[in-house]
PDB file of C-alpha atoms and ligand atoms in Angstrom:
ATOM      1  CA  MET A   1     -17.430 -66.193 -66.196  1.00  0.00           C
ATOM      2  CA  ALA A   2     -14.524 -67.937 -67.794  1.00  0.00           C
ATOM      3  CA  ARG A   3     -13.805 -70.196 -65.120  1.00  0.00           C
ATOM      4  CA  ARG A   4     -10.548 -73.076 -65.164  1.00  0.00           C
ATOM      5  CA  TRP A   5     -10.233 -76.181 -62.894  1.00  0.00           C
ATOM      6  CA  THR A   6      -7.241 -76.971 -61.916  1.00  0.00           C
ATOM      7  CA  ASN A   7      -6.211 -79.378 -59.100  1.00  0.00           C
ATOM      8  CA  ASP A   8      -2.444 -77.962 -59.000  1.00  0.00           C
ATOM      9  CA  LEU A   9      -2.668 -74.678 -57.011  1.00  0.00           C
ATOM     10  CA  THR A  10      -1.691 -74.918 -53.544  1.00  0.00           C
ATOM     11  CA  TRP A  11      -2.438 -71.860 -50.997  1.00  0.00           C
ATOM     12  CA  ASN A  12       1.486 -71.208 -51.786  1.00  0.00           C
ATOM     13  CA  ASP A  13      -0.273 -69.818 -54.994  1.00  0.00           C
ATOM     14  CA  VAL A  14      -2.057 -66.803 -53.430  1.00  0.00           C
ATOM     15  CA  THR A  15      -0.752 -64.266 -54.793  1.00  0.00           C
ATOM     16  CA  PRO A  16       0.636 -62.222 -51.785  1.00  0.00           C
ATOM     17  CA  LYS A  17      -1.796 -59.850 -50.698  1.00  0.00           C
ATOM     18  CA  SER A  18       0.800 -56.692 -51.200  1.00  0.00           C
ATOM     19  CA  HIS A  19      -0.044 -57.645 -54.716  1.00  0.00           C
ATOM     20  CA  TRP A  20      -3.621 -58.003 -54.539  1.00  0.00           C
ATOM     21  CA  LEU A  21      -4.147 -54.805 -55.928  1.00  0.00           C
ATOM     22  CA  ASN A  22      -2.283 -54.864 -59.002  1.00  0.00           C
ATOM     23  CA  ARG A  23      -2.912 -58.690 -60.283  1.00  0.00           C
ATOM     24  CA  ARG A  24      -6.202 -59.699 -61.879  1.00  0.00           C
ATOM     25  CA  GLN A  25      -7.382 -63.000 -60.789  1.00  0.00           C
ATOM     26  CA  ILE A  26      -7.055 -65.357 -57.849  1.00  0.00           C
ATOM     27  CA  ILE A  27      -8.572 -68.063 -55.949  1.00  0.00           C
ATOM     28  CA  ALA A  28     -12.250 -68.580 -54.285  1.00  0.00           C
ATOM     29  CA  GLY A  29     -12.303 -71.530 -51.912  1.00  0.00           C
ATOM     30  CA  ALA A  30      -9.561 -73.201 -52.361  1.00  0.00           C
ATOM     31  CA  LEU A  31      -9.429 -76.432 -50.585  1.00  0.00           C
ATOM     32  CA  GLY A  32      -7.028 -77.494 -48.420  1.00  0.00           C
ATOM     33  CA  ALA A  33      -5.849 -80.956 -48.702  1.00  0.00           C
ATOM     34  CA  ALA A  34      -7.530 -81.984 -45.599  1.00  0.00           C
ATOM     35  CA  GLY A  35     -10.987 -81.082 -46.244  1.00  0.00           C
ATOM     36  CA  ALA A  36     -10.946 -82.265 -49.743  1.00  0.00           C
ATOM     37  CA  ALA A  37     -11.765 -85.592 -49.199  1.00  0.00           C
ATOM     38  CA  SER A  38     -15.187 -85.069 -48.092  1.00  0.00           C
ATOM     39  CA  ILE A  39     -16.241 -83.444 -50.653  1.00  0.00           C
ATOM     40  CA  GLY A  40     -14.819 -84.623 -54.187  1.00  0.00           C
ATOM     41  CA  GLY A  41     -11.794 -86.299 -53.429  1.00  0.00           C
ATOM     42  CA  PRO A  42      -8.020 -85.309 -52.795  1.00  0.00           C
ATOM     43  CA  LEU A  43      -7.905 -83.748 -55.802  1.00  0.00           C
ATOM     44  CA  ALA A  44     -11.003 -81.386 -55.378  1.00  0.00           C
ATOM     45  CA  ALA A  45     -10.726 -78.969 -57.672  1.00  0.00           C
ATOM     46  CA  GLN A  46      -9.150 -75.420 -56.684  1.00  0.00           C
ATOM     47  CA  VAL A  47     -10.812 -72.223 -58.284  1.00  0.00           C
ATOM     48  CA  ASP A  48      -8.375 -70.272 -60.658  1.00  0.00           C
ATOM     49  CA  ASN A  49     -10.718 -67.362 -61.111  1.00  0.00           C
ATOM     50  CA  ASP A  50      -9.146 -65.625 -63.749  1.00  0.00           C
ATOM     51  CA  ASN A  51     -11.551 -62.902 -63.740  1.00  0.00           C
ATOM     52  CA  LEU A  52     -11.807 -62.067 -60.358  1.00  0.00           C
ATOM     53  CA  GLN A  53     -11.282 -58.403 -59.884  1.00  0.00           C
ATOM     54  CA  PRO A  54     -11.408 -57.611 -56.170  1.00  0.00           C
ATOM     55  CA  ASN A  55     -13.792 -54.385 -55.021  1.00  0.00           C
ATOM     56  CA  THR A  56     -11.566 -51.548 -53.843  1.00  0.00           C
ATOM     57  CA  PHE A  57     -11.620 -50.814 -50.088  1.00  0.00           C
ATOM     58  CA  GLU A  58     -13.880 -48.158 -50.631  1.00  0.00           C
ATOM     59  CA  GLU A  59     -16.291 -50.076 -52.024  1.00  0.00           C
ATOM     60  CA  ILE A  60     -16.035 -52.670 -49.895  1.00  0.00           C
ATOM     61  CA  THR A  61     -16.803 -50.265 -46.983  1.00  0.00           C
ATOM     62  CA  THR A  62     -18.991 -47.623 -47.861  1.00  0.00           C
ATOM     63  CA  TYR A  63     -21.884 -49.379 -49.174  1.00  0.00           C
ATOM     64  CA  ASN A  64     -23.230 -52.034 -46.371  1.00  0.00           C
ATOM     65  CA  ASN A  65     -26.017 -53.751 -45.103  1.00  0.00           C
ATOM     66  CA  PHE A  66     -25.663 -53.540 -41.140  1.00  0.00           C
ATOM     67  CA  TYR A  67     -29.364 -52.940 -39.600  1.00  0.00           C
ATOM     68  CA  GLU A  68     -28.344 -52.396 -36.306  1.00  0.00           C
ATOM     69  CA  PHE A  69     -26.651 -49.003 -37.439  1.00  0.00           C
ATOM     70  CA  GLY A  70     -29.142 -48.450 -39.896  1.00  0.00           C
ATOM     71  CA  THR A  71     -31.350 -49.484 -43.078  1.00  0.00           C
ATOM     72  CA  SER A  72     -29.596 -47.345 -45.700  1.00  0.00           C
ATOM     73  CA  LYS A  73     -26.423 -48.365 -47.442  1.00  0.00           C
ATOM     74  CA  GLU A  74     -24.755 -45.388 -46.020  1.00  0.00           C
ATOM     75  CA  ASP A  75     -25.668 -45.480 -42.087  1.00  0.00           C
ATOM     76  CA  PRO A  76     -22.811 -48.607 -41.257  1.00  0.00           C
ATOM     77  CA  ALA A  77     -20.050 -46.609 -42.111  1.00  0.00           C
ATOM     78  CA  ARG A  78     -21.488 -43.623 -40.725  1.00  0.00           C
ATOM     79  CA  TYR A  79     -22.517 -45.295 -36.872  1.00  0.00           C
ATOM     80  CA  ALA A  80     -20.738 -48.325 -36.788  1.00  0.00           C
ATOM     81  CA  GLY A  81     -17.138 -46.581 -35.921  1.00  0.00           C
ATOM     82  CA  GLN A  82     -18.821 -45.985 -32.199  1.00  0.00           C
ATOM     83  CA  LEU A  83     -19.087 -49.769 -31.665  1.00  0.00           C
ATOM     84  CA  THR A  84     -16.431 -50.825 -28.963  1.00  0.00           C
ATOM     85  CA  THR A  85     -15.000 -54.725 -29.850  1.00  0.00           C
ATOM     86  CA  GLN A  86     -12.711 -55.169 -27.508  1.00  0.00           C
ATOM     87  CA  PRO A  87     -13.352 -56.991 -25.313  1.00  0.00           C
ATOM     88  CA  TRP A  88     -15.178 -58.778 -27.164  1.00  0.00           C
ATOM     89  CA  SER A  89     -16.485 -62.563 -25.781  1.00  0.00           C
ATOM     90  CA  ILE A  90     -18.532 -65.535 -27.715  1.00  0.00           C
ATOM     91  CA  GLN A  91     -20.695 -67.589 -25.617  1.00  0.00           C
ATOM     92  CA  VAL A  92     -21.020 -70.918 -26.984  1.00  0.00           C
ATOM     93  CA  ASP A  93     -23.380 -73.479 -25.588  1.00  0.00           C
ATOM     94  CA  GLY A  94     -25.591 -75.979 -26.636  1.00  0.00           C
ATOM     95  CA  MET A  95     -24.135 -79.354 -27.850  1.00  0.00           C
ATOM     96  CA  VAL A  96     -21.095 -78.236 -27.405  1.00  0.00           C
ATOM     97  CA  ASP A  97     -17.723 -80.561 -25.048  1.00  0.00           C
ATOM     98  CA  ASN A  98     -16.530 -77.370 -23.668  1.00  0.00           C
ATOM     99  CA  PRO A  99     -19.359 -74.713 -23.347  1.00  0.00           C
ATOM    100  CA  GLY A 100     -18.388 -70.923 -22.119  1.00  0.00           C
ATOM    101  CA  ASP A 101     -17.910 -67.435 -22.397  1.00  0.00           C
ATOM    102  CA  TYR A 102     -14.544 -67.488 -24.467  1.00  0.00           C
ATOM    103  CA  ALA A 103     -12.619 -64.102 -24.648  1.00  0.00           C
ATOM    104  CA  LEU A 104     -12.246 -63.783 -29.032  1.00  0.00           C
ATOM    105  CA  ALA A 105      -8.905 -64.186 -28.463  1.00  0.00           C
ATOM    106  CA  ASP A 106      -8.929 -67.593 -26.880  1.00  0.00           C
ATOM    107  CA  LEU A 107     -11.384 -68.954 -29.576  1.00  0.00           C
ATOM    108  CA  ILE A 108      -9.293 -68.260 -32.448  1.00  0.00           C
ATOM    109  CA  ASP A 109      -5.778 -68.189 -30.802  1.00  0.00           C
ATOM    110  CA  ARG A 110      -3.443 -70.130 -32.838  1.00  0.00           C
ATOM    111  CA  LEU A 111      -6.063 -70.893 -35.954  1.00  0.00           C
ATOM    112  CA  ASP A 112      -5.014 -70.515 -39.074  1.00  0.00           C
ATOM    113  CA  VAL A 113      -5.710 -66.636 -40.887  1.00  0.00           C
ATOM    114  CA  GLU A 114      -6.452 -67.528 -44.703  1.00  0.00           C
ATOM    115  CA  GLU A 115      -6.332 -65.260 -47.533  1.00  0.00           C
ATOM    116  CA  ARG A 116     -10.244 -66.236 -49.587  1.00  0.00           C
ATOM    117  CA  ILE A 117     -11.309 -63.784 -52.401  1.00  0.00           C
ATOM    118  CA  TYR A 118     -14.808 -64.422 -52.690  1.00  0.00           C
ATOM    119  CA  ARG A 119     -17.317 -63.529 -54.571  1.00  0.00           C
ATOM    120  CA  PHE A 120     -19.948 -61.707 -52.590  1.00  0.00           C
ATOM    121  CA  ARG A 121     -23.691 -61.922 -53.850  1.00  0.00           C
ATOM    122  CA  CYS A 122     -26.817 -59.815 -51.917  1.00  0.00           C
ATOM    123  CA  VAL A 123     -30.076 -61.286 -52.635  1.00  0.00           C
ATOM    124  CA  GLU A 124     -30.844 -57.345 -53.452  1.00  0.00           C
ATOM    125  CA  ALA A 125     -29.124 -58.519 -56.121  1.00  0.00           C
ATOM    126  CA  TRP A 126     -26.087 -56.673 -55.993  1.00  0.00           C
ATOM    127  CA  SER A 127     -22.774 -58.105 -55.761  1.00  0.00           C
ATOM    128  CA  MET A 128     -18.714 -57.734 -55.425  1.00  0.00           C
ATOM    129  CA  VAL A 129     -15.488 -59.605 -55.058  1.00  0.00           C
ATOM    130  CA  ILE A 130     -14.199 -59.197 -51.560  1.00  0.00           C
ATOM    131  CA  PRO A 131     -10.497 -60.305 -50.187  1.00  0.00           C
ATOM    132  CA  TRP A 132     -11.511 -61.729 -46.140  1.00  0.00           C
ATOM    133  CA  ASN A 133      -9.066 -62.981 -43.956  1.00  0.00           C
ATOM    134  CA  GLY A 134     -10.360 -65.585 -42.516  1.00  0.00           C
ATOM    135  CA  ILE A 135     -10.758 -68.832 -40.406  1.00  0.00           C
ATOM    136  CA  GLU A 136     -12.252 -71.636 -41.135  1.00  0.00           C
ATOM    137  CA  LEU A 137     -15.512 -71.730 -39.535  1.00  0.00           C
ATOM    138  CA  LYS A 138     -14.891 -75.917 -38.970  1.00  0.00           C
ATOM    139  CA  ASP A 139     -11.183 -75.263 -36.882  1.00  0.00           C
ATOM    140  CA  ILE A 140     -13.492 -72.914 -33.879  1.00  0.00           C
ATOM    141  CA  LEU A 141     -16.146 -75.725 -33.726  1.00  0.00           C
ATOM    142  CA  GLU A 142     -13.970 -78.588 -33.672  1.00  0.00           C
ATOM    143  CA  ARG A 143     -12.044 -76.689 -30.380  1.00  0.00           C
ATOM    144  CA  VAL A 144     -15.144 -76.150 -28.887  1.00  0.00           C
ATOM    145  CA  GLY A 145     -15.898 -79.661 -29.742  1.00  0.00           C
ATOM    146  CA  VAL A 146     -19.661 -80.499 -31.323  1.00  0.00           C
ATOM    147  CA  GLN A 147     -21.362 -83.570 -29.934  1.00  0.00           C
ATOM    148  CA  GLU A 148     -22.756 -86.386 -31.653  1.00  0.00           C
ATOM    149  CA  GLY A 149     -26.162 -85.283 -32.576  1.00  0.00           C
ATOM    150  CA  ALA A 150     -25.758 -81.987 -32.908  1.00  0.00           C
ATOM    151  CA  LYS A 151     -27.052 -80.997 -36.923  1.00  0.00           C
ATOM    152  CA  TYR A 152     -27.309 -77.520 -36.699  1.00  0.00           C
ATOM    153  CA  VAL A 153     -25.641 -74.045 -36.122  1.00  0.00           C
ATOM    154  CA  ALA A 154     -27.136 -70.903 -34.752  1.00  0.00           C
ATOM    155  CA  PHE A 155     -25.349 -67.186 -34.596  1.00  0.00           C
ATOM    156  CA  GLU A 156     -26.816 -64.482 -32.689  1.00  0.00           C
ATOM    157  CA  THR A 157     -24.730 -60.280 -33.419  1.00  0.00           C
ATOM    158  CA  LEU A 158     -24.671 -58.330 -30.459  1.00  0.00           C
ATOM    159  CA  VAL A 159     -27.391 -56.064 -29.410  1.00  0.00           C
ATOM    160  CA  ARG A 160     -26.215 -52.889 -27.353  1.00  0.00           C
ATOM    161  CA  PRO A 161     -28.411 -49.842 -28.074  1.00  0.00           C
ATOM    162  CA  SER A 162     -26.031 -47.382 -26.630  1.00  0.00           C
ATOM    163  CA  GLU A 163     -23.923 -48.150 -29.941  1.00  0.00           C
ATOM    164  CA  MET A 164     -26.276 -49.551 -32.337  1.00  0.00           C
ATOM    165  CA  PRO A 165     -28.799 -46.739 -33.365  1.00  0.00           C
ATOM    166  CA  GLY A 166     -30.617 -49.042 -35.348  1.00  0.00           C
ATOM    167  CA  VAL A 167     -31.821 -51.554 -32.612  1.00  0.00           C
ATOM    168  CA  ARG A 168     -34.061 -48.755 -30.871  1.00  0.00           C
ATOM    169  CA  ARG A 169     -36.333 -49.216 -34.135  1.00  0.00           C
ATOM    170  CA  ALA A 170     -37.780 -52.709 -34.509  1.00  0.00           C
ATOM    171  CA  VAL A 171     -37.150 -53.153 -37.956  1.00  0.00           C
ATOM    172  CA  LEU A 172     -36.234 -56.522 -36.929  1.00  0.00           C
ATOM    173  CA  ASP A 173     -36.915 -58.841 -34.062  1.00  0.00           C
ATOM    174  CA  TRP A 174     -32.980 -58.483 -32.365  1.00  0.00           C
ATOM    175  CA  PRO A 175     -30.777 -59.875 -31.757  1.00  0.00           C
ATOM    176  CA  TYR A 176     -30.083 -60.850 -35.376  1.00  0.00           C
ATOM    177  CA  ARG A 177     -29.843 -64.450 -35.566  1.00  0.00           C
ATOM    178  CA  GLU A 178     -28.508 -66.709 -38.651  1.00  0.00           C
ATOM    179  CA  GLY A 179     -27.764 -70.534 -38.702  1.00  0.00           C
ATOM    180  CA  LEU A 180     -26.543 -73.192 -40.675  1.00  0.00           C
ATOM    181  CA  ARG A 181     -26.947 -77.395 -41.474  1.00  0.00           C
ATOM    182  CA  LEU A 182     -23.620 -78.517 -39.552  1.00  0.00           C
ATOM    183  CA  ASP A 183     -22.236 -79.730 -42.585  1.00  0.00           C
ATOM    184  CA  GLU A 184     -22.754 -76.640 -44.268  1.00  0.00           C
ATOM    185  CA  ALA A 185     -20.477 -74.725 -41.344  1.00  0.00           C
ATOM    186  CA  MET A 186     -17.949 -77.394 -41.495  1.00  0.00           C
ATOM    187  CA  HIS A 187     -17.431 -76.804 -45.192  1.00  0.00           C
ATOM    188  CA  PRO A 188     -14.104 -75.379 -46.176  1.00  0.00           C
ATOM    189  CA  LEU A 189     -15.436 -72.970 -47.833  1.00  0.00           C
ATOM    190  CA  THR A 190     -17.136 -71.292 -44.745  1.00  0.00           C
ATOM    191  CA  ILE A 191     -15.090 -68.845 -43.116  1.00  0.00           C
ATOM    192  CA  MET A 192     -14.975 -66.641 -39.596  1.00  0.00           C
ATOM    193  CA  ALA A 193     -13.821 -63.137 -41.242  1.00  0.00           C
ATOM    194  CA  THR A 194     -11.474 -60.952 -38.683  1.00  0.00           C
ATOM    195  CA  GLY A 195      -9.941 -58.946 -41.775  1.00  0.00           C
ATOM    196  CA  ILE A 196     -10.281 -57.396 -45.406  1.00  0.00           C
ATOM    197  CA  TYR A 197      -7.049 -56.662 -47.456  1.00  0.00           C
ATOM    198  CA  GLY A 198      -5.169 -57.748 -44.691  1.00  0.00           C
ATOM    199  CA  GLU A 199      -6.256 -54.516 -42.318  1.00  0.00           C
ATOM    200  CA  THR A 200      -9.063 -55.878 -39.462  1.00  0.00           C
ATOM    201  CA  ILE A 201     -12.106 -55.756 -40.576  1.00  0.00           C
ATOM    202  CA  PRO A 202     -13.741 -52.596 -40.091  1.00  0.00           C
ATOM    203  CA  ASN A 203     -16.296 -52.556 -37.810  1.00  0.00           C
ATOM    204  CA  GLN A 204     -19.388 -51.839 -40.552  1.00  0.00           C
ATOM    205  CA  ASN A 205     -17.887 -54.928 -42.315  1.00  0.00           C
ATOM    206  CA  GLY A 206     -18.863 -56.925 -38.990  1.00  0.00           C
ATOM    207  CA  ALA A 207     -16.260 -56.776 -36.740  1.00  0.00           C
ATOM    208  CA  PRO A 208     -14.768 -58.394 -34.775  1.00  0.00           C
ATOM    209  CA  ILE A 209     -15.673 -61.747 -36.383  1.00  0.00           C
ATOM    210  CA  ARG A 210     -18.536 -62.452 -39.197  1.00  0.00           C
ATOM    211  CA  LEU A 211     -19.244 -65.408 -40.728  1.00  0.00           C
ATOM    212  CA  VAL A 212     -19.255 -65.699 -44.746  1.00  0.00           C
ATOM    213  CA  VAL A 213     -20.648 -68.388 -46.636  1.00  0.00           C
ATOM    214  CA  PRO A 214     -19.901 -67.460 -50.385  1.00  0.00           C
ATOM    215  CA  TRP A 215     -22.305 -69.542 -52.197  1.00  0.00           C
ATOM    216  CA  LYS A 216     -25.734 -68.058 -49.891  1.00  0.00           C
ATOM    217  CA  TYR A 217     -27.113 -64.771 -50.288  1.00  0.00           C
ATOM    218  CA  GLY A 218     -24.944 -62.067 -48.269  1.00  0.00           C
ATOM    219  CA  PHE A 219     -27.851 -62.029 -44.969  1.00  0.00           C
ATOM    220  CA  LYS A 220     -26.527 -65.455 -44.347  1.00  0.00           C
ATOM    221  CA  SER A 221     -23.115 -64.127 -43.467  1.00  0.00           C
ATOM    222  CA  ILE A 222     -24.009 -62.864 -39.808  1.00  0.00           C
ATOM    223  CA  LYS A 223     -21.694 -60.070 -38.618  1.00  0.00           C
ATOM    224  CA  SER A 224     -20.722 -59.173 -34.753  1.00  0.00           C
ATOM    225  CA  ILE A 225     -20.976 -62.693 -33.605  1.00  0.00           C
ATOM    226  CA  VAL A 226     -21.407 -62.995 -29.768  1.00  0.00           C
ATOM    227  CA  ARG A 227     -23.101 -66.694 -29.977  1.00  0.00           C
ATOM    228  CA  ILE A 228     -22.555 -70.036 -30.931  1.00  0.00           C
ATOM    229  CA  THR A 229     -25.024 -72.347 -30.448  1.00  0.00           C
ATOM    230  CA  LEU A 230     -24.959 -75.937 -31.424  1.00  0.00           C
ATOM    231  CA  THR A 231     -28.539 -77.795 -31.403  1.00  0.00           C
ATOM    232  CA  ASP A 232     -30.696 -80.657 -33.475  1.00  0.00           C
ATOM    233  CA  GLU A 233     -33.286 -78.410 -34.121  1.00  0.00           C
ATOM    234  CA  GLU A 234     -32.985 -76.112 -37.450  1.00  0.00           C
ATOM    235  CA  PRO A 235     -32.591 -72.472 -35.595  1.00  0.00           C
ATOM    236  CA  PRO A 236     -34.994 -69.631 -36.054  1.00  0.00           C
ATOM    237  CA  THR A 237     -33.232 -66.965 -38.348  1.00  0.00           C
ATOM    238  CA  SER A 238     -33.773 -63.247 -38.911  1.00  0.00           C
ATOM    239  CA  TRP A 239     -34.881 -62.823 -42.054  1.00  0.00           C
ATOM    240  CA  ASN A 240     -36.646 -66.018 -42.422  1.00  0.00           C
ATOM    241  CA  MET A 241     -38.652 -64.917 -39.641  1.00  0.00           C
ATOM    242  CA  ALA A 242     -39.486 -61.564 -41.062  1.00  0.00           C
ATOM    243  CA  ASN A 243     -40.505 -63.010 -44.038  1.00  0.00           C
ATOM    244  CA  GLY A 244     -40.640 -66.577 -44.486  1.00  0.00           C
ATOM    245  CA  ARG A 245     -42.079 -66.588 -48.027  1.00  0.00           C
ATOM    246  CA  GLU A 246     -38.812 -64.329 -49.209  1.00  0.00           C
ATOM    247  CA  TYR A 247     -36.426 -65.609 -47.184  1.00  0.00           C
ATOM    248  CA  GLY A 248     -35.639 -69.440 -46.398  1.00  0.00           C
ATOM    249  CA  PHE A 249     -33.237 -70.894 -44.036  1.00  0.00           C
ATOM    250  CA  TYR A 250     -31.094 -71.955 -46.932  1.00  0.00           C
ATOM    251  CA  SER A 251     -30.893 -69.359 -49.254  1.00  0.00           C
ATOM    252  CA  ASN A 252     -28.676 -70.824 -51.125  1.00  0.00           C
ATOM    253  CA  VAL A 253     -27.696 -68.466 -54.547  1.00  0.00           C
ATOM    254  CA  ASN A 254     -29.521 -69.563 -57.238  1.00  0.00           C
ATOM    255  CA  PRO A 255     -30.494 -67.832 -60.566  1.00  0.00           C
ATOM    256  CA  ASN A 256     -33.300 -70.131 -61.333  1.00  0.00           C
ATOM    257  CA  VAL A 257     -35.493 -69.267 -58.750  1.00  0.00           C
ATOM    258  CA  ASP A 258     -36.602 -65.239 -58.416  1.00  0.00           C
ATOM    259  CA  HIS A 259     -37.120 -63.230 -55.338  1.00  0.00           C
ATOM    260  CA  PRO A 260     -40.934 -63.230 -55.443  1.00  0.00           C
ATOM    261  CA  ARG A 261     -40.428 -59.552 -55.699  1.00  0.00           C
ATOM    262  CA  TRP A 262     -37.172 -59.335 -58.819  1.00  0.00           C
ATOM    263  CA  SER A 263     -35.096 -61.564 -60.787  1.00  0.00           C
ATOM    264  CA  GLN A 264     -32.190 -63.376 -59.233  1.00  0.00           C
ATOM    265  CA  ALA A 265     -31.072 -64.037 -62.964  1.00  0.00           C
ATOM    266  CA  SER A 266     -28.705 -61.137 -63.059  1.00  0.00           C
ATOM    267  CA  GLU A 267     -26.375 -58.803 -60.274  1.00  0.00           C
ATOM    268  CA  ARG A 268     -25.518 -55.433 -60.596  1.00  0.00           C
ATOM    269  CA  VAL A 269     -21.268 -55.183 -59.881  1.00  0.00           C
ATOM    270  CA  ILE A 270     -20.785 -52.982 -57.075  1.00  0.00           C
ATOM    271  CA  GLY A 271     -18.009 -50.148 -58.591  1.00  0.00           C
ATOM    272  CA  GLY A 272     -19.117 -51.361 -62.210  1.00  0.00           C
ATOM    273  CA  GLY A 273     -20.557 -47.683 -63.274  1.00  0.00           C
ATOM    274  CA  LEU A 274     -23.502 -46.657 -63.695  1.00  0.00           C
ATOM    275  CA  PHE A 275     -24.062 -47.686 -66.952  1.00  0.00           C
ATOM    276  CA  ALA A 276     -22.638 -51.383 -66.439  1.00  0.00           C
ATOM    277  CA  GLN A 277     -24.187 -54.169 -67.308  1.00  0.00           C
ATOM    278  CA  ARG A 278     -25.271 -56.831 -64.955  1.00  0.00           C
ATOM    279  CA  GLN A 279     -23.636 -59.778 -64.587  1.00  0.00           C
ATOM    280  CA  PRO A 280     -25.058 -62.623 -65.213  1.00  0.00           C
ATOM    281  CA  THR A 281     -25.856 -64.810 -61.371  1.00  0.00           C
ATOM    282  CA  LEU A 282     -24.239 -67.868 -60.977  1.00  0.00           C
ATOM    283  CA  MET A 283     -25.279 -71.263 -59.375  1.00  0.00           C
ATOM    284  CA  PHE A 284     -24.145 -71.253 -55.992  1.00  0.00           C
ATOM    285  CA  ASN A 285     -22.679 -68.030 -56.904  1.00  0.00           C
ATOM    286  CA  GLY A 286     -19.619 -69.856 -58.659  1.00  0.00           C
ATOM    287  CA  TYR A 287     -19.183 -72.598 -56.042  1.00  0.00           C
ATOM    288  CA  GLU A 288     -21.238 -75.129 -57.409  1.00  0.00           C
ATOM    289  CA  ASN A 289     -18.730 -77.613 -57.973  1.00  0.00           C
ATOM    290  CA  GLU A 290     -18.020 -77.609 -54.456  1.00  0.00           C
ATOM    291  CA  VAL A 291     -20.578 -77.381 -52.644  1.00  0.00           C
ATOM    292  CA  ALA A 292     -23.932 -78.474 -54.886  1.00  0.00           C
ATOM    293  CA  SER A 293     -23.124 -82.052 -53.554  1.00  0.00           C
ATOM    294  CA  LEU A 294     -24.541 -80.929 -49.828  1.00  0.00           C
ATOM    295  CA  TYR A 295     -27.802 -80.426 -51.393  1.00  0.00           C
ATOM    296  CA  GLU A 296     -27.938 -83.897 -52.833  1.00  0.00           C
ATOM    297  CA  GLY A 297     -31.489 -85.029 -53.519  1.00  0.00           C
ATOM    298  CA  MET A 298     -33.176 -81.249 -52.731  1.00  0.00           C
ATOM    299  CA  ASP A 299     -34.929 -80.058 -55.818  1.00  0.00           C
ATOM    300  CA  LEU A 300     -33.078 -77.270 -56.431  1.00  0.00           C
ATOM    301  CA  SER A 301     -36.044 -75.283 -58.820  1.00  0.00           C
ATOM    302  CA  GLU A 302     -37.959 -74.976 -55.196  1.00  0.00           C
ATOM    303  CA  PHE A 303     -37.824 -72.385 -52.764  1.00  0.00           C
ATOM    304  CA  TYR A 304     -35.307 -73.038 -49.915  1.00  0.00           C
TER     305      TYR A 304
HETATM  306  N1  LIG B   1     -25.693 -59.433 -39.830  1.00  0.00           N
HETATM  307  C1  LIG B   1     -26.305 -58.050 -39.018  1.00  0.00           C
HETATM  308  N2  LIG B   1     -25.767 -58.586 -37.690  1.00  0.00           N
HETATM  309  N3  LIG B   1     -27.119 -57.309 -39.468  1.00  0.00           N
HETATM  310  C2  LIG B   1     -27.240 -56.960 -40.591  1.00  0.00           C
HETATM  311  O1  LIG B   1     -28.233 -56.202 -40.993  1.00  0.00           O
HETATM  312  N4  LIG B   1     -27.187 -57.880 -43.288  1.00  0.00           N
HETATM  313  C3  LIG B   1     -26.596 -58.793 -43.428  1.00  0.00           C
HETATM  314  C4  LIG B   1     -25.181 -59.582 -43.244  1.00  0.00           C
HETATM  315  N5  LIG B   1     -25.027 -59.701 -42.464  1.00  0.00           N
HETATM  316  C5  LIG B   1     -26.555 -58.143 -41.898  1.00  0.00           C
HETATM  317  C6  LIG B   1     -25.444 -59.222 -41.231  1.00  0.00           C
HETATM  318  C7  LIG B   1     -26.323 -58.343 -45.410  1.00  0.00           C
HETATM  319  S1  LIG B   1     -28.415 -58.630 -46.056  1.00  0.00           S
HETATM  320  C8  LIG B   1     -25.809 -58.418 -46.540  1.00  0.00           C
HETATM  321  S2  LIG B   1     -25.803 -58.457 -47.989  1.00  0.00           S
HETATM  322  C9  LIG B   1     -23.976 -58.737 -45.617  1.00  0.00           C
HETATM  323  O2  LIG B   1     -23.985 -58.703 -44.355  1.00  0.00           O
HETATM  324  C10 LIG B   1     -23.602 -57.509 -46.264  1.00  0.00           C
HETATM  325  O3  LIG B   1     -22.503 -57.693 -45.373  1.00  0.00           O
HETATM  326  P1  LIG B   1     -21.083 -56.189 -46.421  1.00  0.00           P
HETATM  327  O4  LIG B   1     -21.934 -54.896 -45.319  1.00  0.00           O
HETATM  328  O5  LIG B   1     -19.711 -56.937 -45.243  1.00  0.00           O
HETATM  329  O6  LIG B   1     -20.671 -56.172 -47.319  1.00  0.00           O
END
């Protein structure tokens, strides 16, 4: 994929959402000026993805993984509608200055909601391009006050058997759990999404709030979050617990390290049609310039 790096774009250059459907292009991971310094200087690159064509709302909301509603791609769209997402509260605990049970509205009140068009690459080797609306996770963490010594952020999804038919079966050890290193969580590309295409995020995509970490395999992007814990130990994560040989804690997109049962070198683009060519998978899913420095010293040919 041809990619052009520029340093002269700002958020004002992002196409208004009414034009999303009409224009090929836009941003992925444009960096706020404030966040740029830590990852490559004040003129850190912003991405102008000439080739980034968002998937349709229909594609994004009918082909999902959300095992709390069943294991087929169609189950989430079929069953997630019954999930009650209001009221919604998030327990924030561990190494934070202001722990508590926050009403979602209070936790994100007055924080900037931004439009981010990101590649999304599932570990199963399919991909989409999704126009999210979301808040930088960093802003939420700063609001609750991360204490010195905290090194990781752990997340948990709701478990509500009366509305989530999938959790009645022990497909995974519920609740669905995920985690990030603190520097990954504070990275400006890491968002908590509350919308898609400017619409409230549909339940099957993780309403009312889900993580999006665009340089990692999709299973890291945990949905319908009810708990955020700051800790100094690497937290247990669902897919790693289920099969540690196949799913690592880091799980950064890497075309050079295959899954034990399939190649990760290329991906099937959802919506591309039955006979579409597979597309080469990009290192860190195309966000290498922004995030590679987080992993200096790691041998990226290794499984993590
Ligand atoms: N979060 C929860 N709670 N439960 C899940 O089953 N599936 C993950 C991730 N987050 C999952 C989850 C996987 S495997 C992927 S690929 C993405 O959600 C899919 O997100 P999407 O359905 O919005 O495309």
